[in-house]
mmCIF file of C-alpha atoms in Angstrom:
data_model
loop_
_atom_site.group_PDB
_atom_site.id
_atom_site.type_symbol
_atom_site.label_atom_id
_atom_site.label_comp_id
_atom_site.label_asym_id
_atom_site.label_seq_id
_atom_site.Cartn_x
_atom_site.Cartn_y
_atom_site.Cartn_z
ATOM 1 C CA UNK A 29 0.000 0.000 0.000
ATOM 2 C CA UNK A 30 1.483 3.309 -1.569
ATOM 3 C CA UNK A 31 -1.338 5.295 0.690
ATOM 4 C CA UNK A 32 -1.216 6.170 4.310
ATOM 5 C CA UNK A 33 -4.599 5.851 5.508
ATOM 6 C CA UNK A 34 -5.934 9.175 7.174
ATOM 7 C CA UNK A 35 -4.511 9.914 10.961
ATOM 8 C CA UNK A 36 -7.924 9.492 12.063
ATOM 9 C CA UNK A 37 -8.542 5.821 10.752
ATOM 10 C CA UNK A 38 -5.080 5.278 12.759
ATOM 11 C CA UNK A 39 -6.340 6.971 15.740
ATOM 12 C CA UNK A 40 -9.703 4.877 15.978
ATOM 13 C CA UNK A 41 -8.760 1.589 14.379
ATOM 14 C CA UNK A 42 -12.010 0.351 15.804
ATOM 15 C CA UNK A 43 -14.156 2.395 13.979
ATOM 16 C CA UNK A 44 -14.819 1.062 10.040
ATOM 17 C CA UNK A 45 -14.851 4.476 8.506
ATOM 18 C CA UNK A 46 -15.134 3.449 4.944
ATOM 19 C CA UNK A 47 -18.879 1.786 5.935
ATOM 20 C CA UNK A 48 -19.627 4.245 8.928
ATOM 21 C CA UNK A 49 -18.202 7.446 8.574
ATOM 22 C CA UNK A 50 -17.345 8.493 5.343
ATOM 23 C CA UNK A 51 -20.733 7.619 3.821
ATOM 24 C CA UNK A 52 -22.488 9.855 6.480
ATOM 25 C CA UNK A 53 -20.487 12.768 5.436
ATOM 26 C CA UNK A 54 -21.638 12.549 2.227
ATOM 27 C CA UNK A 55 -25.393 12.454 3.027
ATOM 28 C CA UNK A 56 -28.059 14.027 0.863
ATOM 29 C CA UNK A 57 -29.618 15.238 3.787
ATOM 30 C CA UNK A 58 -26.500 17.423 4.921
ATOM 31 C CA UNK A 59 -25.845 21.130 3.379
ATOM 32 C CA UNK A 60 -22.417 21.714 1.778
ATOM 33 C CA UNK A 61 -21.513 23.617 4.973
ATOM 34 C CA UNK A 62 -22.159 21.275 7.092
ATOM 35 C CA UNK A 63 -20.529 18.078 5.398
ATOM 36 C CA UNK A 64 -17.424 20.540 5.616
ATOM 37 C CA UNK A 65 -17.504 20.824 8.642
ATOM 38 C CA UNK A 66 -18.387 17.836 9.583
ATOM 39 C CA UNK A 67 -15.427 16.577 7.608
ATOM 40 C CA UNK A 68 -12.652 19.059 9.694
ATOM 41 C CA UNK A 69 -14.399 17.849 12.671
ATOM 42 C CA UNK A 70 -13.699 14.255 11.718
ATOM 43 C CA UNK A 71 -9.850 14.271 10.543
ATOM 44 C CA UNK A 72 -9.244 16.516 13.747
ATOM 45 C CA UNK A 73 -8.604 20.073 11.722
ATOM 46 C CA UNK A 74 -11.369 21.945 12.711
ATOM 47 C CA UNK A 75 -10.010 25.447 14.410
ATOM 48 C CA UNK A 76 -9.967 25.304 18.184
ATOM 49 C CA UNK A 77 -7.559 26.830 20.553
ATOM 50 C CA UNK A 78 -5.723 23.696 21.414
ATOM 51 C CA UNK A 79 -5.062 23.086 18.007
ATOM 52 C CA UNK A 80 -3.399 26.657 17.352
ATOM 53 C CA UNK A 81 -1.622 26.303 20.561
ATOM 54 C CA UNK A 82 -0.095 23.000 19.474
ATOM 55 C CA UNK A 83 0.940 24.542 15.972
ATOM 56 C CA UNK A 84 2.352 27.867 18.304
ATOM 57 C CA UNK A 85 -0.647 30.185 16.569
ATOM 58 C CA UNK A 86 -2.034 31.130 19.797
ATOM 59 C CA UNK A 87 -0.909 32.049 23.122
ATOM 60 C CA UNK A 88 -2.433 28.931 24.917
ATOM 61 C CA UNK A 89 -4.947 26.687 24.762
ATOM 62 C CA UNK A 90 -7.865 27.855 27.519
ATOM 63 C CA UNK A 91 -11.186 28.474 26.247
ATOM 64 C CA UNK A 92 -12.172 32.382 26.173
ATOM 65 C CA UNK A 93 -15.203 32.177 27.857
ATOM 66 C CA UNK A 94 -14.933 34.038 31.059
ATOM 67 C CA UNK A 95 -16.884 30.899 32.852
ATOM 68 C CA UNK A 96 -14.470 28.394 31.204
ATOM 69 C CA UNK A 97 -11.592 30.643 31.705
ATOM 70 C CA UNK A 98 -11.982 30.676 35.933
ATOM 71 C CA UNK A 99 -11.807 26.492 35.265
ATOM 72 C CA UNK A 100 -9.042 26.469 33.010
ATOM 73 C CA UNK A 101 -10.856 24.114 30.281
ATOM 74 C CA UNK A 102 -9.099 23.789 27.639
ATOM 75 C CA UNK A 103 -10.790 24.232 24.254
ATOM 76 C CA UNK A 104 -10.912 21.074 22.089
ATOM 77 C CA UNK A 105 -13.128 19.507 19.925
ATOM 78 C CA UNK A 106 -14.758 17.388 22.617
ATOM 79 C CA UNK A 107 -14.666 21.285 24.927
ATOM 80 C CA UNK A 108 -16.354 23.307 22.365
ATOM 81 C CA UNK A 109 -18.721 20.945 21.014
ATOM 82 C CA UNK A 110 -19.649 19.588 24.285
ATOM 83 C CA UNK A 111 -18.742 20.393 27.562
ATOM 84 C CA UNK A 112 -18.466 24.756 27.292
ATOM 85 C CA UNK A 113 -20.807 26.716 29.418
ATOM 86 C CA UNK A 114 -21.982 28.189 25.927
ATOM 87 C CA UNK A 115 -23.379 25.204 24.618
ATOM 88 C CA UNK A 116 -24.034 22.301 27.638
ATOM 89 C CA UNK A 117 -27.775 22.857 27.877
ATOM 90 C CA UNK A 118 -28.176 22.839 24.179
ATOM 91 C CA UNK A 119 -25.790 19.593 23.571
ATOM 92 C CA UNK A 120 -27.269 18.047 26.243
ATOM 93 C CA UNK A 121 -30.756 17.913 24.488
ATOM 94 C CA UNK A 122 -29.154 17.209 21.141
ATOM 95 C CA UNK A 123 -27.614 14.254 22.484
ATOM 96 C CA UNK A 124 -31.168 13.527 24.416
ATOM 97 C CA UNK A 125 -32.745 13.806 20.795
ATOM 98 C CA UNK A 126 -30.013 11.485 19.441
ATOM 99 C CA UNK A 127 -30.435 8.508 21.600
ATOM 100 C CA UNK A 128 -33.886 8.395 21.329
ATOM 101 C CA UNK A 129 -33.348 8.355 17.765
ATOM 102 C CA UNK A 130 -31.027 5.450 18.371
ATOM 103 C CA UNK A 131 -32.877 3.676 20.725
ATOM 104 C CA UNK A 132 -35.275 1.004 18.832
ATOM 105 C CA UNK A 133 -38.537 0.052 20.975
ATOM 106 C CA UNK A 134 -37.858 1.648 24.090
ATOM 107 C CA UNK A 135 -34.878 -0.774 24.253
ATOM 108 C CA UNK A 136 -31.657 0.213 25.861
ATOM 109 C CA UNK A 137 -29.660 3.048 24.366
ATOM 110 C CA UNK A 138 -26.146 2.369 23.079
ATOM 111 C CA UNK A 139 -23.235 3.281 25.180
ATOM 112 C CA UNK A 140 -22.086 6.252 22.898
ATOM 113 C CA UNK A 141 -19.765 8.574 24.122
ATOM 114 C CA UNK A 142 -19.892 12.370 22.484
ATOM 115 C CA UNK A 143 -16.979 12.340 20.438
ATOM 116 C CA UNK A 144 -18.853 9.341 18.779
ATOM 117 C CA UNK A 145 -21.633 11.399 17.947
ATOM 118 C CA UNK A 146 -19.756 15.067 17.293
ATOM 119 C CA UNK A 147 -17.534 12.896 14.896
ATOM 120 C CA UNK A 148 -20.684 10.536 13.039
ATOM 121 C CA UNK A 149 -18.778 7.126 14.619
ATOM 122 C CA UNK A 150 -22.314 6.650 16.571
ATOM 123 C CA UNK A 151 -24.264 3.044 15.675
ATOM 124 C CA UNK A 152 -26.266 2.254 12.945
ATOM 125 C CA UNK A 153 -29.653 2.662 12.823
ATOM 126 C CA UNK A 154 -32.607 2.775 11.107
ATOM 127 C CA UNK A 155 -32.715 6.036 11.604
ATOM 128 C CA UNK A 156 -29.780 7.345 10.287
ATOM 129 C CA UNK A 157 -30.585 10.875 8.036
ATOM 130 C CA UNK A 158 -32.443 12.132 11.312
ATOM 131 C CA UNK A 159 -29.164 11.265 13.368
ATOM 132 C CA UNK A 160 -26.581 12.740 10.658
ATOM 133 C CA UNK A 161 -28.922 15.289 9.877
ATOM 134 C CA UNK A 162 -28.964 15.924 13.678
ATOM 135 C CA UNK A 163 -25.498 16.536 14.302
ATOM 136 C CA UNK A 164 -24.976 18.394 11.043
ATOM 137 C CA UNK A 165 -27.160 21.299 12.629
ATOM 138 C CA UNK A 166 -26.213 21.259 15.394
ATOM 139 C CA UNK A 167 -22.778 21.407 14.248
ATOM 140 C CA UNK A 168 -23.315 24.193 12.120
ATOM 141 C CA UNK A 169 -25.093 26.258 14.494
ATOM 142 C CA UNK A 170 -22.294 26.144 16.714
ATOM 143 C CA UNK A 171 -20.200 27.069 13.667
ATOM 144 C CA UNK A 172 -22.271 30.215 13.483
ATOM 145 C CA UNK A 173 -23.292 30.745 17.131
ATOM 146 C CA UNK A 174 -20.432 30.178 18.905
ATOM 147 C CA UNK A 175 -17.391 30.190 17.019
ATOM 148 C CA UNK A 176 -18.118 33.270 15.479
ATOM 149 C CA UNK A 177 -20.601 35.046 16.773
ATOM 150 C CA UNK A 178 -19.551 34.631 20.608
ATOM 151 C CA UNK A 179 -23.001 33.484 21.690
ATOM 152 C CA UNK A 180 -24.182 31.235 23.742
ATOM 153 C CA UNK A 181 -26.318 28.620 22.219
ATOM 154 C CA UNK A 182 -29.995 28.011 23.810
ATOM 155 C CA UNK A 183 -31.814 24.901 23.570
ATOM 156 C CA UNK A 184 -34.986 26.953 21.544
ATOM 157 C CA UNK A 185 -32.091 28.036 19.116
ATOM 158 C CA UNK A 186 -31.583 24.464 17.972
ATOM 159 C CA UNK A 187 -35.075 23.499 17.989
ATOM 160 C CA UNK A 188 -35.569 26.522 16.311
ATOM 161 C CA UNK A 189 -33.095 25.817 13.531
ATOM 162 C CA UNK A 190 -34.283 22.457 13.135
ATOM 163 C CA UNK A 191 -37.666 23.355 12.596
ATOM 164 C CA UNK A 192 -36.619 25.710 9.853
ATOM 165 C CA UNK A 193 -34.027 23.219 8.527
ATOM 166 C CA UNK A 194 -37.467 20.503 8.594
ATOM 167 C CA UNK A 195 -39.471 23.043 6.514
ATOM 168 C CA UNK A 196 -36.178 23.572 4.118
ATOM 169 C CA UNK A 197 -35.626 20.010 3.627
ATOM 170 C CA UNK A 198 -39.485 19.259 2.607
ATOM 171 C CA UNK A 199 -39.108 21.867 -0.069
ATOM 172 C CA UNK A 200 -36.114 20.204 -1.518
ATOM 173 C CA UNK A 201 -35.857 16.929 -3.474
ATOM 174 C CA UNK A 202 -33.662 15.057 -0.982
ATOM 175 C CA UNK A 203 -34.410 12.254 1.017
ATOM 176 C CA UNK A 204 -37.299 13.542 3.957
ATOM 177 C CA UNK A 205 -35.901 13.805 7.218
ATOM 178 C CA UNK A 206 -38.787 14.534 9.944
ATOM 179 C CA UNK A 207 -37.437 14.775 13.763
ATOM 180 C CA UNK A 208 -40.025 14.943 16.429
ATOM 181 C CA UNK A 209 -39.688 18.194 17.763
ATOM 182 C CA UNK A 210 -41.438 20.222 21.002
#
């Protein structure tokens, strides 16, 4: 083999991206925007402080919010996805929303961590556009919300977005992607 496989296959050699991964990113239900990012998210380049203070582009690696800041959390993937004060309440429910999606018949739901989720390695299911479809708003709002803008993201922002997004995606001809929604 002439070809290095990606770092991230390397990194998660128990994850079968080829089948799993890769085909998500390339959903119908997903906007350009979001498969990108989706994508940077995956292979581990999408911008966070850690990353530019492991490349010596910034001067450390502590997320700026002021709540954050007094903890010293640093700001990584897993940080500004999940676990910052900006977005907890609002991953929280996503993640809510995503194992009940997983979850067939009431039955148990799969021991999915968030990284598996943020980075589409979650299960198979038979409900797997509203899952990717999911996680590439939510991903995207965040995008917008956080990273950019500085907000904080709210819980009625996502549903909010979805909703929209729902309506969007009805008016397109791509597969029909309905998530049950307050």
């Amino acid at each position: 083999d002439l070809l290095v496989p990606p770092k991230v296959e390397i990194k998660y050699p128990q994850v079968n991206f080829k089948e799993l991964v890769y085909p998500r990113l390339k959903s119908k239900v997903l906007e350009v925007k979001q498969k990108d990012l989706l994508f940077s998210i995956t292979h581990g380049i999408y911008r966070n402080r850690s990353r530019l203070f492991l490349q010596n582009r910034g001067d450390d690696n502590i997320c700026p919010n002021p709540a954050c800041k007094r903890e010293n959390l640093v700001q990584d993937i897993h940080h500004l996805f999940c676990t910052c004060y900006k977005v907890r309440a609002a991953w929280q429910w996503t993640r809510l929303k995503l194992l009940q999606l997983l979850t067939e018949h009431g039955g148990r739901p799969p021991d999915t961590s968030d990284t598996d989720f943020i980075m589409a390695m979650f299960p198979k299911s038979r409900q797997e556009d509203q899952c990717i479809f999911l996680v590439g708003t939510y991903v995207e709002l965040i995008d917008k919300e956080v990273t950019k803008k500085q907000k904080d993201l709210l819980v009625n922002t996502v549903i909010g977005a979805l909703k929209a997004k729902n309506e969007y995606v009805r008016r397109r001809s791509v597969p029909q992607v309905t998530i049950p929604l307050p």
